XYZ file of C-alpha atoms in Angstrom:
495
model
C 30.265 13.468 -36.808
C 27.880 11.347 -38.564
C 24.103 12.264 -39.254
C 22.941 10.073 -36.997
C 25.095 11.373 -34.009
C 24.185 14.816 -34.852
C 20.418 13.943 -35.051
C 21.110 12.509 -31.382
C 22.821 15.670 -30.237
C 20.120 18.100 -31.581
C 17.467 15.379 -29.853
C 19.630 16.005 -26.695
C 19.964 19.323 -26.601
C 16.285 20.240 -27.623
C 15.440 18.025 -24.342
C 18.165 20.000 -22.147
C 16.747 23.459 -23.375
C 12.967 22.005 -22.707
C 14.046 20.808 -19.284
C 15.545 24.200 -18.404
C 12.680 25.834 -19.474
C 10.430 23.923 -17.609
C 12.619 24.166 -14.663
C 12.857 28.155 -14.951
C 8.676 28.133 -14.798
C 8.945 25.892 -11.976
C 6.044 23.941 -13.016
C 6.146 20.360 -12.253
C 6.218 17.830 -15.094
C 5.912 14.376 -15.733
C 7.788 11.787 -17.717
C 9.132 12.963 -21.121
C 7.977 10.950 -24.235
C 11.561 8.991 -24.194
C 11.516 8.177 -20.425
C 8.203 6.724 -20.363
C 9.073 4.554 -23.386
C 12.127 3.106 -21.455
C 9.821 2.558 -18.643
C 7.774 0.900 -20.646
C 10.235 -1.266 -22.366
C 11.100 -2.773 -18.816
C 7.568 -4.459 -18.264
C 7.557 -7.551 -21.159
C 3.823 -8.148 -20.156
C 2.872 -4.689 -21.915
C 4.065 -5.806 -25.007
C 1.553 -8.710 -26.179
C -1.794 -8.706 -27.843
C -5.108 -9.730 -26.491
C -8.032 -10.383 -28.710
C -6.359 -8.965 -31.747
C -5.686 -5.569 -29.808
C -2.507 -4.554 -28.273
C -2.958 -4.547 -24.383
C -3.983 -1.687 -22.501
C -3.501 -2.812 -18.939
C -5.537 -0.460 -16.585
C -6.151 -3.252 -13.836
C -3.053 -1.982 -11.567
C -5.238 -1.685 -8.518
C -5.480 -5.649 -8.478
C -1.942 -5.741 -9.186
C 0.989 -4.408 -11.251
C 3.207 -5.759 -14.032
C 6.665 -6.704 -13.195
C 9.599 -5.347 -14.757
C 11.979 -7.495 -16.207
C 14.560 -6.447 -13.478
C 12.413 -8.273 -10.993
C 11.800 -11.347 -12.945
C 15.663 -11.747 -13.501
C 16.009 -11.238 -9.786
C 13.840 -14.016 -9.045
C 14.919 -16.118 -11.447
C 18.554 -15.676 -10.364
C 17.797 -16.446 -7.011
C 16.528 -19.624 -7.975
C 19.314 -20.454 -10.499
C 22.054 -19.593 -8.403
C 21.159 -19.269 -4.363
C 18.227 -21.300 -3.509
C 18.608 -22.452 -0.048
C 16.756 -22.037 3.343
C 18.099 -18.904 5.260
C 19.119 -19.010 8.917
C 19.692 -22.525 9.253
C 22.610 -23.753 7.089
C 26.177 -22.899 7.275
C 27.160 -23.697 3.939
C 27.602 -21.052 1.091
C 24.209 -20.988 -0.228
C 22.316 -20.908 2.976
C 24.561 -18.023 3.832
C 24.463 -15.882 0.496
C 20.088 -16.301 0.776
C 19.983 -15.190 4.481
C 22.383 -12.431 3.443
C 19.928 -11.424 0.592
C 16.671 -11.737 2.512
C 18.056 -9.750 5.531
C 18.927 -7.074 2.802
C 15.875 -6.882 1.603
C 14.270 -6.427 4.871
C 16.732 -3.272 5.163
C 15.461 -2.015 1.970
C 11.865 -2.154 2.651
C 12.532 -0.370 6.160
C 14.409 2.209 4.208
C 11.985 2.541 2.015
C 8.965 3.420 4.384
C 11.201 5.204 6.649
C 11.230 2.693 9.443
C 13.736 3.246 12.579
C 14.926 -0.391 12.213
C 14.744 -3.259 9.829
C 13.759 -5.371 12.959
C 10.291 -3.424 12.473
C 9.434 -5.124 9.287
C 8.252 -8.845 9.003
C 7.505 -10.515 6.129
C 4.159 -11.859 5.546
C 2.161 -13.332 2.329
C 0.660 -9.952 1.812
C -1.309 -7.296 2.961
C -4.211 -9.797 4.256
C -2.110 -11.483 6.172
C -0.134 -8.618 7.807
C -3.804 -7.443 8.872
C -5.067 -10.569 10.604
C -1.367 -10.988 12.427
C -1.956 -7.645 13.988
C -5.501 -8.109 14.666
C -4.899 -11.663 16.231
C -1.631 -10.637 17.555
C -1.506 -7.214 18.848
C -5.115 -6.188 19.423
C -7.237 -8.851 20.463
C -5.287 -9.516 23.404
C -5.880 -6.034 25.052
C -9.788 -6.007 24.388
C -12.319 -6.641 26.456
C -16.037 -6.658 26.042
C -17.337 -2.866 25.356
C -13.912 -1.967 23.575
C -14.331 0.035 20.396
C -12.398 -0.643 17.120
C -12.926 2.067 14.357
C -13.031 1.086 10.742
C -14.356 3.211 7.418
C -16.891 2.256 5.194
C -14.211 2.198 2.308
C -12.323 -0.586 3.495
C -11.083 -3.297 1.638
C -12.524 -6.580 3.105
C -8.925 -7.780 4.223
C -9.108 -4.480 6.615
C -12.582 -5.162 7.999
C -13.300 -9.231 8.275
C -10.557 -9.440 10.832
C -11.683 -6.690 12.615
C -15.253 -8.352 12.518
C -14.325 -11.345 13.684
C -12.057 -9.809 16.780
C -15.117 -8.402 17.805
C -16.973 -11.192 17.775
C -14.390 -13.236 20.015
C -14.034 -10.619 22.165
C -17.231 -8.657 22.568
C -15.433 -5.521 21.230
C -18.017 -3.337 19.265
C -16.938 -2.397 15.430
C -17.831 1.243 14.622
C -17.269 3.207 11.617
C -15.519 6.889 11.662
C -17.901 9.416 10.095
C -16.692 10.576 6.637
C -17.127 13.910 4.708
C -19.550 13.234 1.951
C -17.639 15.991 0.066
C -14.275 14.554 0.313
C -14.811 10.814 1.232
C -11.847 11.553 4.105
C -12.530 11.072 7.648
C -14.220 13.839 9.035
C -11.832 15.087 11.748
C -14.231 17.317 13.449
C -16.850 14.646 13.837
C -14.226 11.985 14.655
C -13.256 14.554 18.062
C -16.763 15.529 18.817
C -18.214 11.946 18.585
C -16.171 9.812 19.556
C -15.948 7.752 23.291
C -12.135 7.881 23.496
C -12.392 5.950 26.621
C -13.681 2.820 24.680
C -11.680 3.139 21.679
C -8.671 1.358 21.492
C -7.802 0.938 17.646
C -8.262 2.529 14.506
C -7.943 0.323 11.252
C -8.128 2.542 8.238
C -6.838 2.130 4.553
C -4.443 5.138 3.419
C -5.738 4.856 -0.003
C -9.041 3.766 -1.260
C -8.530 0.733 -3.679
C -12.021 1.869 -5.117
C -11.945 5.510 -4.930
C -8.409 6.267 -4.727
C -9.401 8.589 -1.904
C -6.142 9.372 0.610
C -6.819 9.736 4.097
C -5.509 12.061 6.400
C -3.393 9.457 8.133
C -1.092 11.887 10.208
C -3.489 14.154 11.160
C -5.744 10.550 12.535
C -2.315 9.424 14.139
C -2.059 12.861 16.165
C -5.495 13.064 17.043
C -5.049 9.501 18.605
C -1.893 9.740 20.501
C -3.296 13.085 21.976
C -6.576 11.328 23.311
C -3.986 8.377 24.616
C -2.074 11.290 26.422
C -4.849 13.175 27.774
C -5.871 9.537 29.150
C -2.870 8.632 30.797
C -2.291 12.055 32.347
C -5.814 12.133 33.880
C -5.860 8.659 35.123
C -2.412 8.354 36.462
C -0.278 11.277 36.630
C 2.079 10.420 39.298
C 2.562 7.276 37.659
C 3.278 8.898 34.013
C 5.863 11.324 35.815
C 7.770 8.373 37.308
C 7.653 6.374 34.083
C 8.855 9.451 32.387
C 12.023 9.934 34.807
C 12.987 6.091 34.586
C 12.902 6.355 30.998
C 14.858 9.437 30.583
C 17.040 7.498 33.199
C 17.306 4.466 31.273
C 17.810 6.110 27.923
C 20.686 8.168 29.575
C 22.330 4.870 31.018
C 22.135 3.368 27.301
C 23.769 6.445 25.938
C 26.801 6.818 28.299
C 27.208 3.391 27.885
C 26.746 3.143 24.065
C 25.930 -0.464 23.909
C 22.030 -0.136 22.894
C 20.663 -0.669 18.881
C 17.885 1.630 17.821
C 15.779 -1.432 17.811
C 16.360 -1.820 21.831
C 15.919 2.011 22.317
C 12.699 1.530 20.643
C 11.526 -1.497 22.747
C 12.606 0.452 25.624
C 9.743 2.907 25.034
C 6.729 1.194 26.650
C 3.199 1.292 25.237
C 0.811 3.842 26.875
C -2.121 1.280 28.362
C -4.115 4.251 26.873
C -3.146 3.967 23.455
C -5.324 4.150 20.342
C -3.670 2.156 17.974
C -3.380 3.244 14.315
C -3.155 0.385 11.707
C -2.926 1.329 8.097
C -3.624 -0.745 5.319
C -0.966 0.889 2.764
C -1.597 -1.328 -0.132
C -2.966 1.072 -2.309
C -0.414 3.783 -1.523
C 2.614 2.273 -1.610
C 3.272 2.913 -5.541
C 1.919 5.875 -5.772
C 3.070 7.899 -2.866
C 6.147 8.621 -0.832
C 5.688 6.694 2.659
C 7.533 7.541 6.082
C 6.135 5.978 8.986
C 7.844 7.400 11.553
C 6.468 10.987 10.198
C 3.227 9.600 9.968
C 3.528 8.300 13.800
C 1.493 5.165 12.844
C 1.583 1.822 15.095
C 1.905 -0.380 11.998
C 1.494 -0.410 8.381
C 0.913 -2.909 5.932
C 1.433 -3.581 2.005
C 1.872 -5.964 -0.368
C 4.290 -6.654 -2.935
C 2.538 -7.385 -6.187
C 0.647 -3.916 -6.322
C 4.484 -2.370 -5.988
C 5.982 -4.535 -9.365
C 7.212 -7.373 -7.019
C 6.035 -11.155 -7.061
C 2.863 -12.456 -5.674
C 3.055 -14.172 -2.006
C 5.123 -11.262 -0.415
C 3.631 -8.902 1.948
C 5.154 -6.593 4.609
C 3.878 -5.938 8.560
C 5.945 -2.306 9.689
C 5.134 -2.604 13.412
C 6.597 -0.249 15.915
C 9.168 -1.611 17.770
C 7.358 -0.521 21.413
C 4.598 -3.069 20.535
C 6.935 -5.915 19.740
C 7.044 -7.725 23.154
C 3.113 -7.698 23.926
C 2.684 -8.705 20.216
C 1.948 -12.540 20.041
C 2.911 -14.610 17.611
C -0.234 -16.403 15.712
C 1.599 -18.813 13.603
C 3.975 -21.335 15.495
C 7.301 -23.591 14.352
C 9.941 -23.515 12.358
C 12.674 -20.645 12.493
C 10.586 -18.412 15.007
C 11.322 -20.462 18.228
C 14.217 -20.101 20.503
C 14.032 -23.023 23.073
C 11.628 -25.677 22.596
C 10.831 -27.757 25.731
C 8.738 -31.078 25.741
C 5.626 -28.957 27.038
C 6.898 -25.196 26.596
C 8.315 -23.109 24.050
C 9.897 -19.629 23.987
C 10.450 -17.778 20.737
C 12.962 -15.329 19.375
C 12.711 -11.692 19.292
C 10.933 -9.822 16.742
C 11.027 -9.822 13.455
C 11.539 -13.666 13.736
C 9.180 -14.590 15.937
C 6.402 -13.576 13.348
C 8.077 -15.374 10.787
C 7.112 -19.014 11.352
C 8.000 -21.826 8.926
C 10.137 -21.059 5.562
C 8.951 -17.630 4.688
C 8.725 -16.140 1.292
C 12.664 -15.921 0.652
C 12.617 -15.525 -3.051
C 9.464 -12.720 -3.364
C 11.232 -10.815 -0.485
C 14.311 -10.572 -2.136
C 12.591 -9.496 -5.929
C 10.980 -7.109 -3.757
C 13.749 -5.587 -2.844
C 14.536 -5.238 -6.353
C 11.122 -3.701 -7.111
C 11.391 -0.868 -4.749
C 15.192 -0.442 -6.328
C 13.353 -0.301 -9.277
C 10.467 2.126 -8.326
C 12.863 4.693 -6.294
C 14.757 5.583 -9.171
C 12.050 7.757 -10.477
C 11.432 11.388 -8.732
C 8.123 10.894 -6.720
C 7.071 14.279 -8.298
C 7.461 13.352 -11.631
C 5.813 9.920 -11.309
C 2.518 11.681 -9.307
C 2.699 14.336 -11.887
C 2.487 11.736 -14.540
C -0.183 9.969 -12.749
C -2.480 13.169 -12.120
C -2.107 14.164 -15.629
C -3.812 10.629 -16.609
C -6.239 10.585 -14.208
C -7.126 14.089 -15.173
C -7.368 13.288 -18.865
C -9.824 10.358 -17.962
C -11.774 11.605 -15.842
C -12.771 14.981 -18.159
C -13.106 12.303 -21.262
C -15.487 10.164 -19.026
C -17.637 13.314 -18.243
C -17.975 13.958 -21.723
C -19.788 10.519 -22.668
C -23.198 11.039 -21.830
C -24.662 7.880 -19.569
C -21.161 7.761 -17.482
C -21.713 7.853 -13.797
C -18.518 8.937 -12.282
C -19.125 7.447 -8.327
C -16.106 9.900 -6.740
C -16.912 12.336 -3.872
C -17.819 15.605 -5.957
C -14.469 17.600 -4.244
C -12.214 14.807 -4.377
C -8.818 16.092 -4.057
C -6.606 13.012 -5.033
C -7.357 10.131 -6.952
C -3.984 8.230 -7.198
C -4.912 6.509 -10.677
C -7.986 5.362 -9.766
C -11.381 6.186 -11.088
C -14.763 4.308 -10.567
C -17.851 4.500 -12.831
C -20.672 2.928 -14.548
C -22.189 3.105 -17.744
C -26.182 3.744 -17.544
C -27.782 0.568 -18.210
C -25.005 -1.736 -18.850
C -23.751 -4.190 -16.016
C -20.279 -3.847 -15.236
C -19.387 -7.580 -15.740
C -20.953 -7.172 -19.285
C -18.875 -3.818 -20.014
C -15.594 -5.488 -18.766
C -16.211 -8.068 -21.461
C -16.056 -5.484 -24.162
C -13.205 -3.354 -22.900
C -11.631 -7.098 -23.045
C -12.627 -7.531 -26.428
C -11.048 -4.091 -27.064
C -8.029 -5.415 -25.601
C -8.161 -3.600 -22.503
C -7.855 -4.997 -18.875
C -9.993 -3.268 -16.418
C -12.020 -4.645 -13.069
C -15.668 -4.791 -12.446
C -17.183 -5.918 -9.564
C -17.433 -5.026 -5.991
C -13.497 -4.700 -5.581
C -13.839 -6.571 -2.194
C -15.440 -3.558 -0.594
C -19.311 -4.427 -0.476
C -19.923 -1.737 2.840
C -18.556 0.702 0.482
C -20.748 -0.113 -2.557
C -23.762 0.315 -0.148
C -22.593 3.349 0.572
C -22.678 4.350 -3.140
C -26.088 2.876 -3.667
C -24.585 0.373 -6.221
C -23.991 -3.201 -6.541
C -20.770 -2.983 -8.405
C -18.681 -0.662 -10.452
C -16.219 -0.433 -13.525
C -12.800 0.398 -12.235
C -10.139 1.853 -14.391
C -6.608 2.185 -12.532
C -3.493 3.747 -13.948
C 0.153 3.439 -12.971
C 3.574 4.708 -14.142
C 3.879 2.723 -17.221
C 0.445 4.014 -18.891
C 0.419 6.762 -21.703
C -1.968 9.618 -22.844
C -2.503 7.261 -25.985
C -3.804 4.451 -23.806
C -6.323 6.756 -22.098
C -7.644 8.248 -25.427
C -7.952 4.555 -27.068
C -10.077 3.689 -23.796
C -12.175 6.617 -24.206
C -13.051 5.604 -27.639
C -13.694 2.189 -26.673
C -16.091 3.219 -23.707
C -17.846 5.363 -26.104
C -18.036 2.059 -28.302
C -19.222 -0.120 -25.921
C -21.768 2.561 -24.517
C -23.421 2.295 -28.311
C -23.210 -1.811 -28.685
C -25.138 -2.256 -25.427
C -27.758 0.456 -26.164
C -28.269 0.316 -29.528
C -26.278 -3.037 -30.586
C -25.563 -1.386 -33.783
C -21.606 -0.450 -33.128
C -20.247 -3.466 -31.390
C -16.447 -3.318 -30.228
C -13.834 -3.914 -32.813
């Protein structure tokens, strides 16, 4: 055994002992140094120099960088398999179609969907939410009905509902928030909401400004309980009959053994008293495990580009029971079934929601990004991000003149820290960070109502991901001190 082999064996032996000690102590651990090095090597964009400094990328809430495997998958499709899907019998078309539909199944598995048919591809979270607003919710609203949002929403989960309310005469209302945690106040929600008028709750899973995680399961449970109570109160006999009919139908389907999970789900008729729960998961899916069935949500939307995938690809999960009553919002291309001279009809979901040529290569690369992410243990990833966030928060607290903008008892941050430097406009500070090779975000972060709630016009936001390191956080804190001193005294210019 040569000296290099001996050294590697010693290193592996030490790592094994360390791992066994950690397991014995039953303490959750983040990535080891060698694991983090391997992760970082997978992202080519991280290894560049910006303004004569090595890049520190703390803008992951805006978009994440892409691993080489995702880039390669995108290139491979265009080099070898490029064809339009569903429309050709030639080999390339079949290969492209198979890969696209396999990507749909990969997404379904990733978020715990009952069936791949509950997954439709869009251009991003914004497109998904607009589709649900126009196709699912708006047709069911009348004047006086209510749509609930929160003050923390990204504009993409607010403006579509403002427009729906304007067109239908419905009222947009805001869920009560606990000022100590930033979460929806469930007690006030139950006591202050007119559930007879409330038809939909549109809410983000994790705030893109504060990192606050909303109690989605509790909100969904409450919404469904209200719907069930309203149905029993309004039509007890019809409700019982519907239950018997559904039971008989399911029994028949099971006995004949000729129905798929999707068909069974579609057979479950939506409750006319439903309070729909629609979730913006754009900021959640790269930071915590999501199971849409366990959450009980009616719809869940996210983008690929915040999940290590390309831009231009989004996901709209919609429970199968809502498929028939949800209208397409774009028309033409592959979504049609039969086109007459004056009328047309459409395919079943998800294809009826995917007009024209979809983002084929992007969907396939999204599946690759999901495969990349799911190779890691969620607990390890979350502990890593939590440790970095704690280091960042505590470091900022030690710098005079830094104002953290988070609720005082916030429990989870999911890598997001928003703050301001006294006397320094966020855009000026962000320019200073850029001169230090540090990419962060400054502005209102597409959340102007939240800025008013926080009584600020803009903030600085540092957002972390699985490839960030303790050394980067330390350098960031040193640069923050230098930037503060420069703008305060003009003596210690960054760099």
